[in-house]
Amino acid sequence: MNHNPLNKQGKSVKQRVFSGIQPTGNIHIGNYLAAIRRWADLQSDYENIFCVVDLHAITIPQDPQTLKVKNREVAALLFAAGIDPKLSSVFIQSHISAHSELAWILNCFIPIGWLRRMTQFKEKSKKQDEVITMGLFDYPALMAADILLYATDLVPVGDDQKQHVELTRDVAQRFNSMYGETFKLPESITPDIGGRIMGLSDPSKKMSKSDTKSENSIFLLDSPDVIRSKVMRATTDSMREIRFDKNRPSINNLLTIYELFSRKGRVEIEAQFEGKGYAYFKNALADEIVENLRPLQVRYYQLMDDFSYIDGLLKDGSLKVEPIAVKTLDEVKEKIGLG
Ligand code: TYM
C-alpha cells in the first residue's frame, strides 16, 4: 500500500503516519496484529511518528511508579517489534507539552454531543467503578490533538479507534471552516482482517490489555508455556469443521489469529486443517504464535537491560518531532488570537 503523492519534480513525497498506544495493562496480540506490526511493516513507505500516550493513560487511575516504567517498557516493545528508530520517531506524549495545550484549545471547538456519542467512552465508563473523570470523557480531544499537531495523513489503528479519528476530522473541519485552512484532515487505516481481535475465552468481547488475570488475552511477553495453555483452553464450539465462518465466532477468531501470524491464505489454511480436530489445530496455532513472538521477546529483554538506551531513543524522537508540533500550535494560537 503506498498513497504517496508526487512533488513538482515528480518525486514521491512521503505521507506522514501517526499512531499511539497507551502504556497501560499488558500489550496483547490484538494490539500487535492490528497496530504495532502494521506500523513496522509500513514504516519504509512513510514518514512515521509513534507515541506512547501516557496522558491518555491517566484518564483512569494509575500508580505513578508503574506508569513511568510502563512508558519505557512499551517503547522497548515497539522497538523490539521492529519499529526502526532510523525510519520512525518514537516519543512519550507528556514530553511534548503542545499535546495538552492543543487538546485544551480543541475542547473549545468540540460540541459536547460529539463526545457523548463515543462508544469507547460509554464502554469504559460502564467498567469504571471509581469516579468517571472529565479526562476520560475528553479522551478523544487529546487524541485529536495528537494527530492534528503533526499534519498527519494516515492513522493506522484497530477498528475500535476509527470513531475517534472521525471526530478528529470533524473538529479539524470545523476549525478550518472558521479560521481558514489550518489542519490537515487525517484518514484512519484499519486492517482488512483482524481489526478487532476477540477474546479467547469469551469471543463476544474484544481482547483487552486490562484482562490481566484472565485467559482471554495473549500478551506479547507471555512465555511459550502460558501461550500454549491459553490456546489449548480457548473456547471452541460443538461443530467439527475448521473453517472461516463469521457465524462461529470462537473458531473464526482463532483462525484469523492463525492467518495473521502465519501470513498464509484462507484456502491454504482450510486445506491444511481439513479433517483434523481442534486439538491438532490449536497445537499448530500455539506453535505459530510462540515462534512469531520469540524474536520479539529476545530483543525486548536485551533492550530492557539498558534503560538509558531506550531513554536516548525516546529523547531523539521527541527532539525530532517537537518542532512540527510547536509550529502547528503557534499557527493555531495566532489564528484564534491567543498571546
Ligand atoms: P490502545 O492503547 O487501546 O491500543 C493500541 C492499538 O491497538 C488496537 N487494539 C486492537 N486491535 C485489534 N483487536 C483488539 N482487540 C485491539 N485492542 C486494541 C487499537 O485500535 C490501537 O490501534 N486511543 C488509542 C491511543 C492513541 C492514538 C492516538 C492512536 C492516542 N492518541 C492518536 C492513534 C492516533 C488507544 O487507546 O490505543
PDB file of N, CA and C in Angstrom, residues 74-148:
ATOM      1  N   VAL A  74       6.779  -0.108  27.120  1.00  0.00           N
ATOM      2  CA  VAL A  74       6.009  -0.113  25.867  1.00  0.00           C
ATOM      3  C   VAL A  74       6.896   0.387  24.720  1.00  0.00           C
ATOM      4  N   ALA A  75       7.708   1.399  24.994  1.00  0.00           N
ATOM      5  CA  ALA A  75       8.627   1.876  23.948  1.00  0.00           C
ATOM      6  C   ALA A  75       9.570   0.735  23.541  1.00  0.00           C
ATOM      7  N   ALA A  76      10.091   0.003  24.539  1.00  0.00           N
ATOM      8  CA  ALA A  76      11.003  -1.110  24.233  1.00  0.00           C
ATOM      9  C   ALA A  76      10.291  -2.170  23.391  1.00  0.00           C
ATOM     10  N   LEU A  77       9.014  -2.413  23.701  1.00  0.00           N
ATOM     11  CA  LEU A  77       8.260  -3.399  22.903  1.00  0.00           C
ATOM     12  C   LEU A  77       8.122  -2.946  21.452  1.00  0.00           C
ATOM     13  N   LEU A  78       7.908  -1.646  21.266  1.00  0.00           N
ATOM     14  CA  LEU A  78       7.783  -1.142  19.888  1.00  0.00           C
ATOM     15  C   LEU A  78       9.083  -1.385  19.118  1.00  0.00           C
ATOM     16  N   PHE A  79      10.206  -1.040  19.764  1.00  0.00           N
ATOM     17  CA  PHE A  79      11.494  -1.245  19.079  1.00  0.00           C
ATOM     18  C   PHE A  79      11.736  -2.744  18.862  1.00  0.00           C
ATOM     19  N   ALA A  80      11.392  -3.547  19.886  1.00  0.00           N
ATOM     20  CA  ALA A  80      11.603  -4.998  19.771  1.00  0.00           C
ATOM     21  C   ALA A  80      10.751  -5.590  18.649  1.00  0.00           C
ATOM     22  N   ALA A  81       9.598  -4.960  18.404  1.00  0.00           N
ATOM     23  CA  ALA A  81       8.695  -5.467  17.356  1.00  0.00           C
ATOM     24  C   ALA A  81       9.106  -4.989  15.970  1.00  0.00           C
ATOM     25  N   GLY A  82      10.191  -4.236  15.898  1.00  0.00           N
ATOM     26  CA  GLY A  82      10.700  -3.878  14.577  1.00  0.00           C
ATOM     27  C   GLY A  82      10.528  -2.412  14.198  1.00  0.00           C
ATOM     28  N   ILE A  83      10.013  -1.587  15.104  1.00  0.00           N
ATOM     29  CA  ILE A  83       9.981  -0.155  14.791  1.00  0.00           C
ATOM     30  C   ILE A  83      11.443   0.310  14.817  1.00  0.00           C
ATOM     31  N   ASP A  84      11.857   0.887  13.680  1.00  0.00           N
ATOM     32  CA  ASP A  84      13.269   1.216  13.500  1.00  0.00           C
ATOM     33  C   ASP A  84      13.455   2.719  13.747  1.00  0.00           C
ATOM     34  N   PRO A  85      14.252   3.070  14.756  1.00  0.00           N
ATOM     35  CA  PRO A  85      14.399   4.499  15.066  1.00  0.00           C
ATOM     36  C   PRO A  85      14.970   5.323  13.905  1.00  0.00           C
ATOM     37  N   LYS A  86      15.553   4.645  12.914  1.00  0.00           N
ATOM     38  CA  LYS A  86      16.050   5.406  11.751  1.00  0.00           C
ATOM     39  C   LYS A  86      14.887   5.797  10.830  1.00  0.00           C
ATOM     40  N   LEU A  87      13.823   5.022  10.887  1.00  0.00           N
ATOM     41  CA  LEU A  87      12.689   5.283   9.994  1.00  0.00           C
ATOM     42  C   LEU A  87      11.506   5.921  10.711  1.00  0.00           C
ATOM     43  N   SER A  88      11.478   5.788  12.025  1.00  0.00           N
ATOM     44  CA  SER A  88      10.297   6.215  12.787  1.00  0.00           C
ATOM     45  C   SER A  88      10.725   6.958  14.048  1.00  0.00           C
ATOM     46  N   SER A  89       9.993   8.028  14.370  1.00  0.00           N
ATOM     47  CA  SER A  89      10.265   8.717  15.637  1.00  0.00           C
ATOM     48  C   SER A  89       9.292   8.195  16.678  1.00  0.00           C
ATOM     49  N   VAL A  90       9.840   7.784  17.822  1.00  0.00           N
ATOM     50  CA  VAL A  90       9.000   7.293  18.920  1.00  0.00           C
ATOM     51  C   VAL A  90       9.242   8.222  20.110  1.00  0.00           C
ATOM     52  N   PHE A  91       8.172   8.650  20.752  1.00  0.00           N
ATOM     53  CA  PHE A  91       8.342   9.538  21.911  1.00  0.00           C
ATOM     54  C   PHE A  91       7.196   9.356  22.896  1.00  0.00           C
ATOM     55  N   ILE A  92       7.380   9.966  24.072  1.00  0.00           N
ATOM     56  CA  ILE A  92       6.355   9.892  25.115  1.00  0.00           C
ATOM     57  C   ILE A  92       5.522  11.179  25.084  1.00  0.00           C
ATOM     58  N   GLN A  93       4.236  10.990  25.028  1.00  0.00           N
ATOM     59  CA  GLN A  93       3.293  12.106  24.826  1.00  0.00           C
ATOM     60  C   GLN A  93       3.513  13.269  25.812  1.00  0.00           C
ATOM     61  N   SER A  94       3.689  12.951  27.099  1.00  0.00           N
ATOM     62  CA  SER A  94       3.787  14.040  28.080  1.00  0.00           C
ATOM     63  C   SER A  94       5.101  14.813  27.946  1.00  0.00           C
ATOM     64  N   HIS A  95       6.047  14.317  27.134  1.00  0.00           N
ATOM     65  CA  HIS A  95       7.307  15.045  26.949  1.00  0.00           C
ATOM     66  C   HIS A  95       7.144  16.236  26.003  1.00  0.00           C
ATOM     67  N   ILE A  96       6.025  16.272  25.294  1.00  0.00           N
ATOM     68  CA  ILE A  96       5.804  17.414  24.388  1.00  0.00           C
ATOM     69  C   ILE A  96       4.519  18.113  24.833  1.00  0.00           C
ATOM     70  N   SER A  97       4.679  19.265  25.483  1.00  0.00           N
ATOM     71  CA  SER A  97       3.525  19.876  26.141  1.00  0.00           C
ATOM     72  C   SER A  97       2.485  20.406  25.154  1.00  0.00           C
ATOM     73  N   ALA A  98       2.873  20.531  23.889  1.00  0.00           N
ATOM     74  CA  ALA A  98       1.918  21.015  22.882  1.00  0.00           C
ATOM     75  C   ALA A  98       0.673  20.119  22.816  1.00  0.00           C
ATOM     76  N   HIS A  99       0.811  18.834  23.187  1.00  0.00           N
ATOM     77  CA  HIS A  99      -0.350  17.936  23.122  1.00  0.00           C
ATOM     78  C   HIS A  99      -1.452  18.399  24.071  1.00  0.00           C
ATOM     79  N   SER A 100      -1.047  18.707  25.325  1.00  0.00           N
ATOM     80  CA  SER A 100      -2.057  19.145  26.299  1.00  0.00           C
ATOM     81  C   SER A 100      -2.618  20.495  25.894  1.00  0.00           C
ATOM     82  N   GLU A 101      -1.740  21.349  25.388  1.00  0.00           N
ATOM     83  CA  GLU A 101      -2.178  22.705  25.046  1.00  0.00           C
ATOM     84  C   GLU A 101      -3.198  22.697  23.903  1.00  0.00           C
ATOM     85  N   LEU A 102      -2.882  21.928  22.851  1.00  0.00           N
ATOM     86  CA  LEU A 102      -3.829  21.896  21.731  1.00  0.00           C
ATOM     87  C   LEU A 102      -5.121  21.193  22.146  1.00  0.00           C
ATOM     88  N   ALA A 103      -5.003  20.180  23.014  1.00  0.00           N
ATOM     89  CA  ALA A 103      -6.216  19.472  23.460  1.00  0.00           C
ATOM     90  C   ALA A 103      -7.167  20.469  24.123  1.00  0.00           C
ATOM     91  N   TRP A 104      -6.610  21.364  24.944  1.00  0.00           N
ATOM     92  CA  TRP A 104      -7.483  22.354  25.603  1.00  0.00           C
ATOM     93  C   TRP A 104      -8.172  23.239  24.565  1.00  0.00           C
ATOM     94  N   ILE A 105      -7.383  23.679  23.594  1.00  0.00           N
ATOM     95  CA  ILE A 105      -7.962  24.574  22.577  1.00  0.00           C
ATOM     96  C   ILE A 105      -9.070  23.827  21.809  1.00  0.00           C
ATOM     97  N   LEU A 106      -8.791  22.590  21.425  1.00  0.00           N
ATOM     98  CA  LEU A 106      -9.798  21.836  20.657  1.00  0.00           C
ATOM     99  C   LEU A 106     -11.069  21.618  21.475  1.00  0.00           C
ATOM    100  N   ASN A 107     -10.897  21.471  22.801  1.00  0.00           N
ATOM    101  CA  ASN A 107     -12.060  21.362  23.697  1.00  0.00           C
ATOM    102  C   ASN A 107     -13.067  22.453  23.441  1.00  0.00           C
ATOM    103  N   CYS A 108     -12.536  23.606  23.115  1.00  0.00           N
ATOM    104  CA  CYS A 108     -13.406  24.773  22.951  1.00  0.00           C
ATOM    105  C   CYS A 108     -14.080  24.783  21.578  1.00  0.00           C
ATOM    106  N   PHE A 109     -13.782  23.760  20.774  1.00  0.00           N
ATOM    107  CA  PHE A 109     -14.419  23.663  19.448  1.00  0.00           C
ATOM    108  C   PHE A 109     -15.187  22.350  19.273  1.00  0.00           C
ATOM    109  N   ILE A 110     -15.204  21.530  20.322  1.00  0.00           N
ATOM    110  CA  ILE A 110     -15.895  20.233  20.204  1.00  0.00           C
ATOM    111  C   ILE A 110     -17.223  20.291  20.968  1.00  0.00           C
ATOM    112  N   PRO A 111     -18.335  20.194  20.264  1.00  0.00           N
ATOM    113  CA  PRO A 111     -19.618  20.168  20.977  1.00  0.00           C
ATOM    114  C   PRO A 111     -19.696  18.934  21.872  1.00  0.00           C
ATOM    115  N   ILE A 112     -20.260  19.105  23.030  1.00  0.00           N
ATOM    116  CA  ILE A 112     -20.342  18.011  23.999  1.00  0.00           C
ATOM    117  C   ILE A 112     -21.050  16.776  23.424  1.00  0.00           C
ATOM    118  N   GLY A 113     -22.023  17.007  22.569  1.00  0.00           N
ATOM    119  CA  GLY A 113     -22.788  15.903  21.971  1.00  0.00           C
ATOM    120  C   GLY A 113     -21.897  14.944  21.186  1.00  0.00           C
ATOM    121  N   TRP A 114     -20.846  15.496  20.549  1.00  0.00           N
ATOM    122  CA  TRP A 114     -19.932  14.617  19.796  1.00  0.00           C
ATOM    123  C   TRP A 114     -19.251  13.630  20.744  1.00  0.00           C
ATOM    124  N   LEU A 115     -18.838  14.136  21.907  1.00  0.00           N
ATOM    125  CA  LEU A 115     -18.125  13.274  22.859  1.00  0.00           C
ATOM    126  C   LEU A 115     -19.084  12.248  23.477  1.00  0.00           C
ATOM    127  N   ARG A 116     -20.323  12.674  23.697  1.00  0.00           N
ATOM    128  CA  ARG A 116     -21.309  11.761  24.296  1.00  0.00           C
ATOM    129  C   ARG A 116     -21.574  10.552  23.421  1.00  0.00           C
ATOM    130  N   ARG A 117     -21.349  10.723  22.117  1.00  0.00           N
ATOM    131  CA  ARG A 117     -21.630   9.613  21.202  1.00  0.00           C
ATOM    132  C   ARG A 117     -20.524   8.563  21.140  1.00  0.00           C
ATOM    133  N   MET A 118     -19.380   8.849  21.738  1.00  0.00           N
ATOM    134  CA  MET A 118     -18.223   7.953  21.585  1.00  0.00           C
ATOM    135  C   MET A 118     -18.453   6.606  22.277  1.00  0.00           C
ATOM    136  N   THR A 119     -18.411   5.528  21.484  1.00  0.00           N
ATOM    137  CA  THR A 119     -18.682   4.195  22.071  1.00  0.00           C
ATOM    138  C   THR A 119     -17.643   3.813  23.111  1.00  0.00           C
ATOM    139  N   GLN A 120     -16.376   4.190  22.874  1.00  0.00           N
ATOM    140  CA  GLN A 120     -15.366   3.774  23.834  1.00  0.00           C
ATOM    141  C   GLN A 120     -15.619   4.404  25.204  1.00  0.00           C
ATOM    142  N   PHE A 121     -16.049   5.660  25.213  1.00  0.00           N
ATOM    143  CA  PHE A 121     -16.358   6.297  26.497  1.00  0.00           C
ATOM    144  C   PHE A 121     -17.500   5.559  27.181  1.00  0.00           C
ATOM    145  N   LYS A 122     -18.522   5.225  26.410  1.00  0.00           N
ATOM    146  CA  LYS A 122     -19.671   4.536  27.019  1.00  0.00           C
ATOM    147  C   LYS A 122     -19.234   3.207  27.635  1.00  0.00           C
ATOM    148  N   GLU A 123     -18.385   2.466  26.889  1.00  0.00           N
ATOM    149  CA  GLU A 123     -17.940   1.159  27.402  1.00  0.00           C
ATOM    150  C   GLU A 123     -17.039   1.322  28.623  1.00  0.00           C
ATOM    151  N   LYS A 124     -16.061   2.257  28.502  1.00  0.00           N
ATOM    152  CA  LYS A 124     -15.097   2.399  29.605  1.00  0.00           C
ATOM    153  C   LYS A 124     -15.779   2.923  30.855  1.00  0.00           C
ATOM    154  N   SER A 125     -16.726   3.847  30.699  1.00  0.00           N
ATOM    155  CA  SER A 125     -17.338   4.409  31.897  1.00  0.00           C
ATOM    156  C   SER A 125     -18.228   3.381  32.594  1.00  0.00           C
ATOM    157  N   LYS A 126     -18.736   2.413  31.840  1.00  0.00           N
ATOM    158  CA  LYS A 126     -19.532   1.342  32.470  1.00  0.00           C
ATOM    159  C   LYS A 126     -18.639   0.481  33.353  1.00  0.00           C
ATOM    160  N   LYS A 127     -17.391   0.219  32.858  1.00  0.00           N
ATOM    161  CA  LYS A 127     -16.481  -0.679  33.583  1.00  0.00           C
ATOM    162  C   LYS A 127     -15.858  -0.003  34.807  1.00  0.00           C
ATOM    163  N   GLN A 128     -15.831   1.312  34.797  1.00  0.00           N
ATOM    164  CA  GLN A 128     -15.087   2.071  35.792  1.00  0.00           C
ATOM    165  C   GLN A 128     -15.848   2.116  37.123  1.00  0.00           C
ATOM    166  N   ASP A 129     -15.271   1.518  38.195  1.00  0.00           N
ATOM    167  CA  ASP A 129     -16.025   1.584  39.461  1.00  0.00           C
ATOM    168  C   ASP A 129     -15.690   2.862  40.220  1.00  0.00           C
ATOM    169  N   GLU A 130     -14.566   3.528  39.852  1.00  0.00           N
ATOM    170  CA  GLU A 130     -14.260   4.782  40.551  1.00  0.00           C
ATOM    171  C   GLU A 130     -14.929   5.933  39.812  1.00  0.00           C
ATOM    172  N   VAL A 131     -14.646   7.152  40.271  1.00  0.00           N
ATOM    173  CA  VAL A 131     -15.253   8.326  39.667  1.00  0.00           C
ATOM    174  C   VAL A 131     -14.885   8.420  38.178  1.00  0.00           C
ATOM    175  N   ILE A 132     -15.839   8.773  37.363  1.00  0.00           N
ATOM    176  CA  ILE A 132     -15.534   8.965  35.934  1.00  0.00           C
ATOM    177  C   ILE A 132     -15.108  10.424  35.769  1.00  0.00           C
ATOM    178  N   THR A 133     -13.888  10.604  35.267  1.00  0.00           N
ATOM    179  CA  THR A 133     -13.344  11.964  35.229  1.00  0.00           C
ATOM    180  C   THR A 133     -13.648  12.644  33.898  1.00  0.00           C
ATOM    181  N   MET A 134     -13.455  13.970  33.895  1.00  0.00           N
ATOM    182  CA  MET A 134     -13.556  14.746  32.657  1.00  0.00           C
ATOM    183  C   MET A 134     -12.530  14.231  31.652  1.00  0.00           C
ATOM    184  N   GLY A 135     -11.359  13.810  32.183  1.00  0.00           N
ATOM    185  CA  GLY A 135     -10.293  13.311  31.303  1.00  0.00           C
ATOM    186  C   GLY A 135     -10.769  12.145  30.451  1.00  0.00           C
ATOM    187  N   LEU A 136     -11.509  11.219  31.076  1.00  0.00           N
ATOM    188  CA  LEU A 136     -11.983  10.050  30.329  1.00  0.00           C
ATOM    189  C   LEU A 136     -12.979  10.484  29.245  1.00  0.00           C
ATOM    190  N   PHE A 137     -13.815  11.439  29.627  1.00  0.00           N
ATOM    191  CA  PHE A 137     -14.817  11.934  28.678  1.00  0.00           C
ATOM    192  C   PHE A 137     -14.142  12.647  27.500  1.00  0.00           C
ATOM    193  N   ASP A 138     -13.067  13.355  27.853  1.00  0.00           N
ATOM    194  CA  ASP A 138     -12.400  14.229  26.903  1.00  0.00           C
ATOM    195  C   ASP A 138     -11.281  13.539  26.110  1.00  0.00           C
ATOM    196  N   TYR A 139     -11.089  12.273  26.396  1.00  0.00           N
ATOM    197  CA  TYR A 139     -10.042  11.460  25.753  1.00  0.00           C
ATOM    198  C   TYR A 139      -9.912  11.736  24.250  1.00  0.00           C
ATOM    199  N   PRO A 140     -11.044  11.792  23.499  1.00  0.00           N
ATOM    200  CA  PRO A 140     -10.918  11.990  22.044  1.00  0.00           C
ATOM    201  C   PRO A 140     -10.350  13.362  21.659  1.00  0.00           C
ATOM    202  N   ALA A 141     -10.513  14.376  22.525  1.00  0.00           N
ATOM    203  CA  ALA A 141      -9.963  15.696  22.193  1.00  0.00           C
ATOM    204  C   ALA A 141      -8.438  15.644  22.225  1.00  0.00           C
ATOM    205  N   LEU A 142      -7.915  14.909  23.210  1.00  0.00           N
ATOM    206  CA  LEU A 142      -6.451  14.767  23.292  1.00  0.00           C
ATOM    207  C   LEU A 142      -5.938  13.940  22.118  1.00  0.00           C
ATOM    208  N   MET A 143      -6.703  12.947  21.753  1.00  0.00           N
ATOM    209  CA  MET A 143      -6.289  12.120  20.610  1.00  0.00           C
ATOM    210  C   MET A 143      -6.308  12.953  19.323  1.00  0.00           C
ATOM    211  N   ALA A 144      -7.302  13.824  19.197  1.00  0.00           N
ATOM    212  CA  ALA A 144      -7.362  14.711  18.024  1.00  0.00           C
ATOM    213  C   ALA A 144      -6.133  15.620  18.011  1.00  0.00           C
ATOM    214  N   ALA A 145      -5.757  16.131  19.203  1.00  0.00           N
ATOM    215  CA  ALA A 145      -4.567  16.997  19.277  1.00  0.00           C
ATOM    216  C   ALA A 145      -3.328  16.227  18.826  1.00  0.00           C
ATOM    217  N   ASP A 146      -3.187  14.990  19.301  1.00  0.00           N
ATOM    218  CA  ASP A 146      -2.025  14.163  18.915  1.00  0.00           C
ATOM    219  C   ASP A 146      -1.893  14.127  17.392  1.00  0.00           C
ATOM    220  N   ILE A 147      -3.013  13.840  16.761  1.00  0.00           N
ATOM    221  CA  ILE A 147      -2.994  13.595  15.313  1.00  0.00           C
ATOM    222  C   ILE A 147      -2.800  14.906  14.542  1.00  0.00           C
ATOM    223  N   LEU A 148      -3.525  15.948  14.958  1.00  0.00           N
ATOM    224  CA  LEU A 148      -3.531  17.203  14.167  1.00  0.00           C
ATOM    225  C   LEU A 148      -2.234  17.989  14.307  1.00  0.00           C
TER     226      LEU A 148
END
